[in-house]
Amino acid sequence: MDATVHRPAPRLALRSRPPEHLLLPDVHLFDPACGLDRRGSLLVRDGVIAAIGETGGLLADAPEAVVLSHLGGCHVFPGFVDMHAHLRTPGQEYKEDLASASCAAAAGGYVLVAGMANTDPPVDGGPLASWVLDQADQVADVMLAQVGAVSHDLRGEVLSEFWELADAGVVAFSDDGRALRDLDLLLTALRYAGSIGRPVLLHLEDESLASDGMMHEGAWSARLGLRGIPGAAESGPLARDLEVLRAVVEERALRSPALETGGGVPLLHLQHLSTAASVRLLRAARAARLPVTAEVTPHHLLLGDDLVAGFDQSLKINPPLRAEEDRAALLAALVEGVIDCVATDHAPHAPHEKEVPFEDAPFGSIGLETAFPALYGGLVEMGSLSLSRLVDALSAAPCRVLGVAAPSLEVGSAADLCAVDLAEEWEVTTADLHGKSRNSAFLGRRVRGRVVMTMVKGARRFERAAEAGNDAHAGV
Ligand SMILES: [Zn+2]
């Protein structure tokens, strides 16, 4: 690619806070990207990780540091990154807004969250993208990135203002919430996205197959008498769209022998994969070295369609919770790195919208506050996934997809991190949730690992209200 090509950088918006001078004493430092897995103390100063060492030595050099003794024994991870959330601003702030979403994110250990474009109105032009990011600069306690729409008004007909959106700093392009039916539009979007250096994030759904479906089509939908959404509603369009990707890659290879596929931002990223058939297609595409990456949600990794028998509206999700063989295939792909990252698809809905008959409820579950504990308790503790792969999938991997710097515990890095008490087992209740909405697929479930503190740019953004006897406070 010509080095002179104009490639605007993504804008990460954050309310500034005075950096703090803090010592995290005797914690377990864990960052697979820099091979860190040991006990130690960590000093934060001027927004960065200033030193790692023993408490005594660090305090001798920095006697004025505030010592966060209640974090002793916690694991400290590079902060989590969610590349798929619905922040509901503008237009649906009764469900969630930038402040409440960033509160929920910080409470879940996240330091960076990307908001989808399917707001009201959709973010399909530069001025609106800039407006959202300006708002985030005022209220967001974690870094917020904005995704721009692929098509004008998300109608799938006319391409949105790609260059204008890129200049406003969008991190990617997506019509998420709706499928792209028009292959010429997808082809054009991939060409533009490739020259801008941002990925297209794809929501795969054949609307004719999914039409009026409420859950996975299988034995359980038959038993419950609910109209099903077959797996082919996802894998069908995926097979087709991968051929479009292949065409764009071949075209670009003809024009530019130095095609940026190795290690760079992918052209295409597959959102919330849910079926074994999709995993098979992804494996083949990766084997063919197509520039494609993928994400999976915690609920698709942990929950199955049998749970819909309880008619809990929070389990009405799109794509739907699938069968056990799908869940197993998604997990295997995540373990192997064929699926790159975990994304929450955090989709807040107000109680008056969700607390209606199952058939009438909107799709979606919130997920920012339960992602780590659900996956740690449900997969790592059970021996199904390593802690290092989980932390990578929650932090560095989505940054590789988006082409942004990953949080790191290396000395000199920005202090974007979270502290988690891995020993705490807890049951998710509505009282634990910090966002505006309560529609969590994990309500009532036991999870393990509790985020105790989240720090962004060296300032505490969340600290869990503590038991008597220590100085922690919530909602810093
Ligand atoms: Zn989607």
mmCIF file with all atom_site columns, C-alpha atoms in Angstrom, residues 1 24 29 51 53 59 84 87 89-90 103 232 237 266 289 318 325 328 386 392-394 400 415 431 454:
data_model
loop_
_atom_site.group_PDB
_atom_site.id
_atom_site.type_symbol
_atom_site.label_atom_id
_atom_site.label_alt_id
_atom_site.label_comp_id
_atom_site.label_asym_id
_atom_site.label_entity_id
_atom_site.label_seq_id
_atom_site.pdbx_PDB_ins_code
_atom_site.Cartn_x
_atom_site.Cartn_y
_atom_site.Cartn_z
_atom_site.occupancy
_atom_site.B_iso_or_equiv
_atom_site.pdbx_formal_charge
_atom_site.auth_seq_id
_atom_site.auth_comp_id
_atom_site.auth_asym_id
_atom_site.auth_atom_id
_atom_site.pdbx_PDB_model_num
ATOM 1  C CA . MET A 1 1   ? 0.000   0.000   0.000  1.00 0.00 ? 1   MET A CA 1
ATOM 2  C CA . LEU A 1 24  ? -0.934  -1.969  43.837 1.00 0.00 ? 24  LEU A CA 1
ATOM 3  C CA . LEU A 1 29  ? 0.474   -9.644  37.444 1.00 0.00 ? 29  LEU A CA 1
ATOM 4  C CA . ALA A 1 51  ? 7.561   0.326   37.773 1.00 0.00 ? 51  ALA A CA 1
ATOM 5  C CA . GLY A 1 53  ? 8.862   -4.720  41.767 1.00 0.00 ? 53  GLY A CA 1
ATOM 6  C CA . LEU A 1 59  ? 7.590   2.652   48.275 1.00 0.00 ? 59  LEU A CA 1
ATOM 7  C CA . HIS A 1 84  ? -19.163 -4.959  19.984 1.00 0.00 ? 84  HIS A CA 1
ATOM 8  C CA . LEU A 1 87  ? -24.386 2.149   23.649 1.00 0.00 ? 87  LEU A CA 1
ATOM 9  C CA . THR A 1 89  ? -26.663 7.059   21.989 1.00 0.00 ? 89  THR A CA 1
ATOM 10 C CA . PRO A 1 90  ? -28.095 8.901   20.182 1.00 0.00 ? 90  PRO A CA 1
ATOM 11 C CA . CYS A 1 103 ? -20.000 2.652   34.141 1.00 0.00 ? 103 CYS A CA 1
ATOM 12 C CA . ALA A 1 232 ? -28.115 -21.713 7.706  1.00 0.00 ? 232 ALA A CA 1
ATOM 13 C CA . PRO A 1 237 ? -24.643 -15.617 3.864  1.00 0.00 ? 237 PRO A CA 1
ATOM 14 C CA . PRO A 1 266 ? -8.373  -7.658  8.552  1.00 0.00 ? 266 PRO A CA 1
ATOM 15 C CA . ARG A 1 289 ? -5.194  -16.951 4.324  1.00 0.00 ? 289 ARG A CA 1
ATOM 16 C CA . ASN A 1 318 ? -30.014 -12.740 17.895 1.00 0.00 ? 318 ASN A CA 1
ATOM 17 C CA . GLU A 1 325 ? -22.641 -29.110 19.001 1.00 0.00 ? 325 GLU A CA 1
ATOM 18 C CA . ALA A 1 328 ? -18.673 -26.981 21.397 1.00 0.00 ? 328 ALA A CA 1
ATOM 19 C CA . SER A 1 386 ? -6.669  -21.329 29.521 1.00 0.00 ? 386 SER A CA 1
ATOM 20 C CA . ASP A 1 392 ? -5.898  -12.440 25.116 1.00 0.00 ? 392 ASP A CA 1
ATOM 21 C CA . ALA A 1 393 ? -9.394  -12.877 23.627 1.00 0.00 ? 393 ALA A CA 1
ATOM 22 C CA . LEU A 1 394 ? -10.741 -10.160 25.932 1.00 0.00 ? 394 LEU A CA 1
ATOM 23 C CA . ARG A 1 400 ? -5.362  -6.542  16.742 1.00 0.00 ? 400 ARG A CA 1
ATOM 24 C CA . ALA A 1 415 ? -2.111  2.308   32.982 1.00 0.00 ? 415 ALA A CA 1
ATOM 25 C CA . ALA A 1 431 ? -28.333 -5.204  42.174 1.00 0.00 ? 431 ALA A CA 1
ATOM 26 C CA . THR A 1 454 ? -10.612 -0.693  36.840 1.00 0.00 ? 454 THR A CA 1
#
